[in-house]
XYZ file of C-alpha atoms in Angstrom:
397
model
C -0.024 -2.135 29.846
C 3.536 -3.110 30.761
C 3.404 -1.312 33.887
C 7.698 -0.704 33.151
C 8.032 0.890 29.834
C 4.310 2.186 30.077
C 5.923 4.743 33.119
C 8.795 5.363 31.554
C 7.075 6.757 28.174
C 4.888 8.996 29.749
C 7.589 10.393 32.023
C 10.007 10.964 29.783
C 5.899 12.463 26.863
C 6.511 16.347 26.183
C 3.499 17.725 23.757
C 6.608 19.422 21.535
C 7.591 15.443 21.184
C 4.352 14.396 20.127
C 4.357 17.398 17.664
C 8.037 16.529 16.385
C 6.865 12.142 15.570
C 3.496 14.003 13.950
C 6.479 16.254 11.507
C 8.295 13.424 10.727
C 5.823 10.653 10.092
C 4.516 13.408 7.387
C 7.661 14.411 5.794
C 8.009 13.670 1.940
C 4.267 12.778 2.141
C 1.096 14.944 1.901
C -1.015 16.064 4.326
C -1.907 13.461 6.971
C -5.718 12.583 7.029
C -6.203 10.003 10.761
C -5.475 10.906 14.125
C -1.933 9.245 15.104
C -2.532 8.036 18.935
C 0.432 11.029 21.623
C 1.642 6.635 22.327
C 2.019 3.086 21.045
C 0.827 0.136 22.759
C 3.153 -2.432 24.371
C 2.171 -5.133 24.201
C 3.323 -7.895 26.959
C 3.481 -11.289 26.708
C 0.796 -13.436 27.615
C -0.921 -11.718 25.198
C 0.932 -11.699 21.912
C 0.596 -15.019 22.861
C -3.454 -15.853 23.005
C -3.653 -13.120 20.343
C -1.168 -15.021 18.131
C -3.663 -18.952 19.475
C -6.660 -16.246 18.786
C -5.126 -15.998 14.891
C -4.530 -19.808 14.493
C -8.677 -20.158 16.330
C -10.296 -18.090 12.517
C -7.354 -19.008 10.450
C -8.827 -22.793 10.857
C -12.421 -22.972 9.933
C -10.991 -20.452 7.562
C -9.196 -23.425 5.776
C -11.397 -25.469 5.865
C -12.390 -26.736 2.918
C -16.146 -25.824 2.840
C -15.043 -22.913 3.536
C -15.707 -21.487 0.624
C -19.143 -23.640 0.646
C -20.248 -22.026 4.100
C -19.342 -18.522 3.010
C -21.758 -18.109 -0.142
C -24.507 -16.382 0.848
C -21.759 -13.292 2.498
C -21.533 -12.353 -1.074
C -24.387 -9.248 -2.506
C -25.543 -11.021 -5.306
C -24.550 -7.935 -7.190
C -21.072 -6.956 -6.281
C -19.949 -11.082 -7.263
C -16.706 -10.917 -9.061
C -15.376 -13.942 -11.438
C -12.476 -15.370 -11.073
C -12.335 -15.529 -8.314
C -9.178 -17.043 -6.324
C -8.266 -20.360 -3.571
C -7.450 -17.564 -0.370
C -6.628 -13.926 0.224
C -4.157 -12.496 -0.094
C -4.409 -10.068 2.482
C -6.268 -10.878 6.265
C -6.769 -9.075 9.202
C -8.645 -9.334 12.415
C -9.060 -7.137 14.961
C -9.526 -7.736 18.737
C -11.167 -5.588 21.916
C -8.947 -5.159 24.716
C -11.122 -6.681 27.001
C -10.681 -8.377 31.434
C -11.589 -11.525 32.223
C -13.283 -12.395 35.875
C -9.588 -12.907 37.196
C -8.155 -9.162 36.407
C -6.308 -10.887 32.956
C -5.458 -9.001 29.904
C -7.417 -11.200 26.793
C -8.091 -10.415 23.083
C -12.323 -10.499 21.548
C -12.880 -10.433 18.893
C -14.641 -7.329 16.705
C -13.874 -6.932 13.236
C -12.293 -9.505 10.533
C -11.240 -8.858 6.944
C -10.099 -10.554 4.210
C -8.858 -7.541 2.403
C -6.099 -4.615 2.966
C -4.862 -3.030 5.551
C -2.441 -0.228 6.645
C 0.224 -2.231 6.489
C 2.091 -0.557 3.812
C 2.127 2.055 6.658
C 2.507 0.388 9.964
C 5.922 -0.176 9.304
C 6.742 2.973 9.159
C 4.629 4.350 11.990
C 6.731 2.131 14.523
C 10.053 3.589 12.844
C 8.831 6.821 13.384
C 7.855 6.468 17.411
C 10.486 4.268 18.586
C 12.489 7.396 16.819
C 10.845 9.918 17.906
C 10.629 9.236 21.544
C 14.446 7.327 21.966
C 12.478 4.076 22.377
C 15.482 2.026 21.375
C 17.270 3.289 25.420
C 14.428 0.849 26.770
C 14.442 -1.375 25.084
C 14.223 -3.298 21.754
C 10.845 -2.935 20.616
C 9.095 -4.461 17.298
C 5.622 -4.260 15.705
C 6.819 -8.133 13.843
C 5.483 -11.151 14.825
C 7.401 -14.220 14.247
C 11.282 -13.041 14.106
C 10.349 -11.132 11.294
C 12.160 -7.797 10.048
C 11.518 -5.052 8.165
C 13.705 -6.056 4.998
C 11.871 -9.648 5.453
C 8.825 -7.702 5.805
C 9.456 -5.794 2.597
C 9.916 -8.404 0.214
C 7.280 -10.753 1.434
C 4.766 -8.196 0.349
C 6.778 -7.019 -2.845
C 6.164 -11.140 -3.154
C 3.474 -11.414 -2.525
C 1.888 -7.973 -4.527
C 4.796 -7.954 -7.016
C 4.794 -11.360 -8.274
C 6.335 -11.821 -11.748
C 5.690 -8.455 -12.552
C 6.954 -5.351 -13.210
C 6.285 -2.326 -10.456
C 4.706 -0.209 -13.287
C 2.872 -3.463 -14.478
C 0.796 -3.474 -11.062
C -1.265 -0.144 -9.285
C -2.714 0.046 -5.805
C -6.444 0.820 -6.855
C -9.224 3.206 -4.916
C -12.499 5.335 -5.543
C -10.400 8.252 -5.033
C -6.999 6.589 -4.060
C -5.097 10.682 -3.640
C -8.017 12.150 -1.158
C -8.586 8.814 0.758
C -8.076 9.073 4.703
C -5.678 6.015 4.265
C -3.390 7.589 1.458
C -0.572 7.833 3.368
C -0.670 4.142 3.691
C -1.140 3.878 -0.449
C 1.966 6.332 -0.763
C 4.383 4.784 1.912
C 3.031 1.293 -0.579
C 4.079 3.056 -3.446
C 7.076 4.324 -2.263
C 8.795 0.491 -1.046
C 6.841 -1.077 -4.454
C 8.044 1.412 -7.147
C 4.262 0.489 -7.603
C 1.344 2.976 -9.139
C -2.090 4.545 -7.154
C -4.117 4.859 -9.300
C -7.759 6.373 -9.240
C -10.682 3.606 -10.705
C -11.015 6.670 -13.554
C -7.212 6.574 -14.507
C -7.675 2.367 -14.969
C -9.482 1.964 -18.973
C -10.919 -1.399 -20.982
C -9.930 -2.027 -24.037
C -11.077 -5.905 -25.063
C -10.283 -8.040 -21.704
C -7.578 -5.615 -20.225
C -7.230 -2.904 -18.037
C -4.256 0.357 -19.680
C -3.212 3.722 -17.721
C -1.557 6.755 -19.135
C 1.571 7.970 -17.442
C 3.620 10.249 -19.588
C 1.666 9.977 -22.380
C 2.569 6.536 -22.735
C -0.224 3.526 -22.628
C 0.478 1.274 -20.485
C -1.116 -2.976 -19.546
C -1.835 -3.665 -15.658
C -1.420 -6.955 -15.021
C -1.995 -6.811 -11.895
C -4.446 -4.640 -8.725
C -3.694 -4.301 -5.165
C -6.982 -4.205 -4.384
C -8.744 -1.147 -1.802
C -11.997 -0.758 -3.070
C -15.057 -1.713 -1.521
C -18.405 -1.026 -2.945
C -19.437 -0.737 -0.674
C -18.097 3.256 -0.912
C -19.041 2.800 -4.243
C -22.847 1.427 -5.178
C -23.897 5.233 -5.586
C -21.448 6.023 -8.022
C -21.634 2.878 -10.100
C -21.872 5.523 -13.411
C -18.651 5.708 -12.890
C -18.109 2.494 -14.229
C -19.049 3.516 -16.781
C -15.696 5.961 -17.241
C -13.397 3.073 -16.139
C -14.064 -0.406 -16.056
C -16.609 -2.761 -13.832
C -14.740 -5.137 -11.788
C -17.505 -7.320 -12.221
C -16.591 -7.889 -15.773
C -14.155 -11.185 -17.271
C -10.920 -9.340 -17.153
C -7.544 -10.658 -17.996
C -6.168 -8.668 -14.523
C -4.598 -10.397 -11.431
C -6.284 -9.347 -7.813
C -4.592 -8.791 -4.732
C -7.213 -9.471 -3.021
C -9.152 -10.549 -5.316
C -12.414 -8.248 -4.270
C -15.298 -11.663 -3.431
C -13.202 -12.283 0.243
C -14.521 -8.568 1.719
C -17.510 -10.447 1.863
C -16.108 -13.670 2.577
C -14.203 -13.174 5.517
C -15.709 -11.082 7.489
C -18.782 -9.827 9.466
C -20.439 -12.776 8.572
C -17.316 -15.934 9.161
C -18.112 -14.896 13.039
C -21.374 -16.276 13.668
C -19.290 -20.328 12.575
C -16.613 -19.021 15.259
C -17.047 -21.049 17.890
C -13.876 -20.182 21.215
C -12.992 -18.711 24.071
C -12.343 -15.702 21.556
C -14.650 -15.423 20.213
C -18.163 -13.578 22.045
C -21.245 -15.058 21.033
C -22.564 -14.591 17.491
C -25.785 -15.368 15.681
C -27.745 -14.789 12.765
C -31.094 -12.569 13.551
C -32.617 -14.675 11.228
C -32.037 -18.095 13.377
C -33.516 -16.264 16.550
C -36.075 -17.832 17.757
C -36.186 -15.550 20.653
C -34.830 -12.691 21.323
C -31.943 -12.390 24.390
C -34.339 -10.645 27.362
C -30.751 -8.506 28.519
C -31.256 -6.562 25.027
C -28.705 -4.308 26.678
C -25.527 -6.906 26.874
C -25.669 -7.081 22.625
C -25.307 -5.068 19.760
C -26.814 -4.823 16.548
C -24.558 -4.649 13.065
C -25.809 -4.788 9.404
C -23.785 -7.207 7.327
C -22.536 -5.237 5.266
C -21.470 -1.827 6.003
C -17.627 -0.925 7.384
C -15.850 1.790 10.100
C -18.552 1.308 12.317
C -21.499 2.442 10.364
C -25.164 1.763 10.802
C -23.881 0.277 14.299
C -26.739 -0.051 16.848
C -25.067 -0.274 20.266
C -28.660 1.097 22.329
C -30.064 -2.293 21.383
C -34.347 -2.265 21.391
C -37.281 -5.363 20.570
C -37.979 -1.515 19.014
C -34.707 -2.651 16.858
C -35.198 -5.442 16.286
C -38.603 -5.732 15.340
C -37.855 -2.499 12.399
C -35.935 -4.416 10.526
C -36.583 -6.541 6.746
C -34.052 -8.139 6.214
C -32.523 -9.856 9.564
C -30.881 -12.045 7.468
C -28.134 -8.990 6.475
C -27.514 -8.687 10.914
C -25.946 -10.550 13.773
C -27.077 -10.033 16.979
C -23.643 -9.802 18.883
C -22.779 -10.076 22.544
C -21.209 -6.901 24.090
C -17.077 -7.472 25.680
C -16.444 -4.586 27.376
C -13.608 -2.926 26.508
C -11.112 -3.265 30.039
C -9.452 0.562 29.549
C -5.688 -0.427 30.139
C -3.633 1.670 28.444
C -3.084 4.793 31.033
C -2.239 8.310 29.928
C -1.141 11.394 32.202
C -5.315 11.152 32.883
C -7.014 8.626 32.645
C -7.247 5.401 31.081
C -7.342 4.236 27.778
C -9.168 1.494 26.217
C -7.658 -0.571 22.887
C -7.831 -2.567 19.986
C -5.588 -4.106 18.332
C -5.705 -5.470 14.856
C -3.210 -8.906 14.121
C -2.689 -8.365 10.256
C -1.704 -11.075 8.612
C 0.227 -11.593 4.291
C -0.809 -15.450 2.646
C 1.331 -16.275 -0.620
C -0.078 -18.553 -3.271
C 1.111 -21.463 -2.225
C 1.895 -20.462 1.438
C 0.539 -20.693 4.489
C -0.876 -17.403 5.732
C 1.956 -15.293 7.428
C 0.384 -13.047 11.092
C 3.787 -10.284 10.149
C 2.688 -6.995 11.850
C -0.119 -5.098 13.798
C -2.567 -2.596 14.667
C -3.454 -0.700 16.832
C -6.264 1.618 17.557
C -6.672 3.921 21.152
C -10.509 5.275 22.616
C -12.057 6.650 24.681
C -15.753 6.787 23.100
C -18.011 4.455 23.023
C -16.766 2.631 20.209
C -13.128 2.637 18.089
C -13.294 5.158 15.418
C -12.702 8.951 14.718
C -15.454 9.883 14.755
C -16.492 7.964 18.621
C -13.120 10.330 19.233
C -13.626 13.380 17.795
C -12.244 15.886 21.325
C -9.988 13.642 22.795
C -6.473 12.817 22.815
C -4.582 10.117 23.767
C -6.343 8.420 20.706
C -7.095 7.313 17.375
C -4.090 5.223 15.068
C -0.600 3.574 16.815
C 0.725 0.681 16.961
C 1.834 -2.210 19.497
C 4.865 -2.853 20.330
C 7.080 -5.795 21.757
C 10.153 -5.882 23.067
C 12.796 -8.383 22.025
């Protein structure tokens, strides 16, 4: 998206460099199962400033005194977890990169979550792009915002995830942690913080306290850096009997508390009214179905990774829905193919990643980018393409 940088990168790109990039990316880690794109995204200054402004508009809503009351219905009753804190520790906002009527690149909100993303991995990814493709010869690039650097970023992660506890008292938890597609992020995070990576069934309860076993020793957990999405475990709740049920009263601190996954989600989007957010309405509030449904997308509130989304919406699709309160109708955004690959333009999405320490303000720290040639952003829609997949946005300092 910055022509001089893009031309330099493409002119010097080779498949051998990409193979080397993948090798260096996975050195000292288990095999990576995510597809990473052949290129980073070069974010121009104007787009960066718009992204910052768009994120600030969302945070204004989240910080409203009535935000919890506004989003109480966001949490499925069967998944309410007690002892919720005042705010999420992590935020992620996804923006499609589009063009306005004047041809200016503009961000449009697609998704949002009060849940961790690849916070540990993205800094590593940026470093490997810069090293492998020798980008430091071109400019001083960074994936960070607001003057943050690698050292201060890792220090902030430690502050928020570890808090006052020893690393062995904190665990990153997922349903089957070591076999998740995003496990590379888990390993990078553990390397920086010294915390344990535990699957749900590695943890057991005694009274209201949680423990795990390491080298024959029982160790008490004080904090869980939660990466478990309840949608994934909803049909496997017998696992709770082998471990613990997060909905019990527990003497544990959540980073981030599970309720925030629902509060800050597609459910929040109808409450946002600004230029960066496409028109979004709860389906049950729509009295007259739009006549131009081809310009809308239908999304279930309680799903992730694009599951259940209906791109080509018909009135029959809407009529078939029995729980309209759990769906949103959102005006489509037109991703503008803006990243030049060797054989055409590719669409891009940028995710802003915030860290929110207790007692402080949320801080925009780093970003995640994804490239796509398919109808949607995501692996299942881009399986047969190159120059697609996970990447990072780099900004010249």
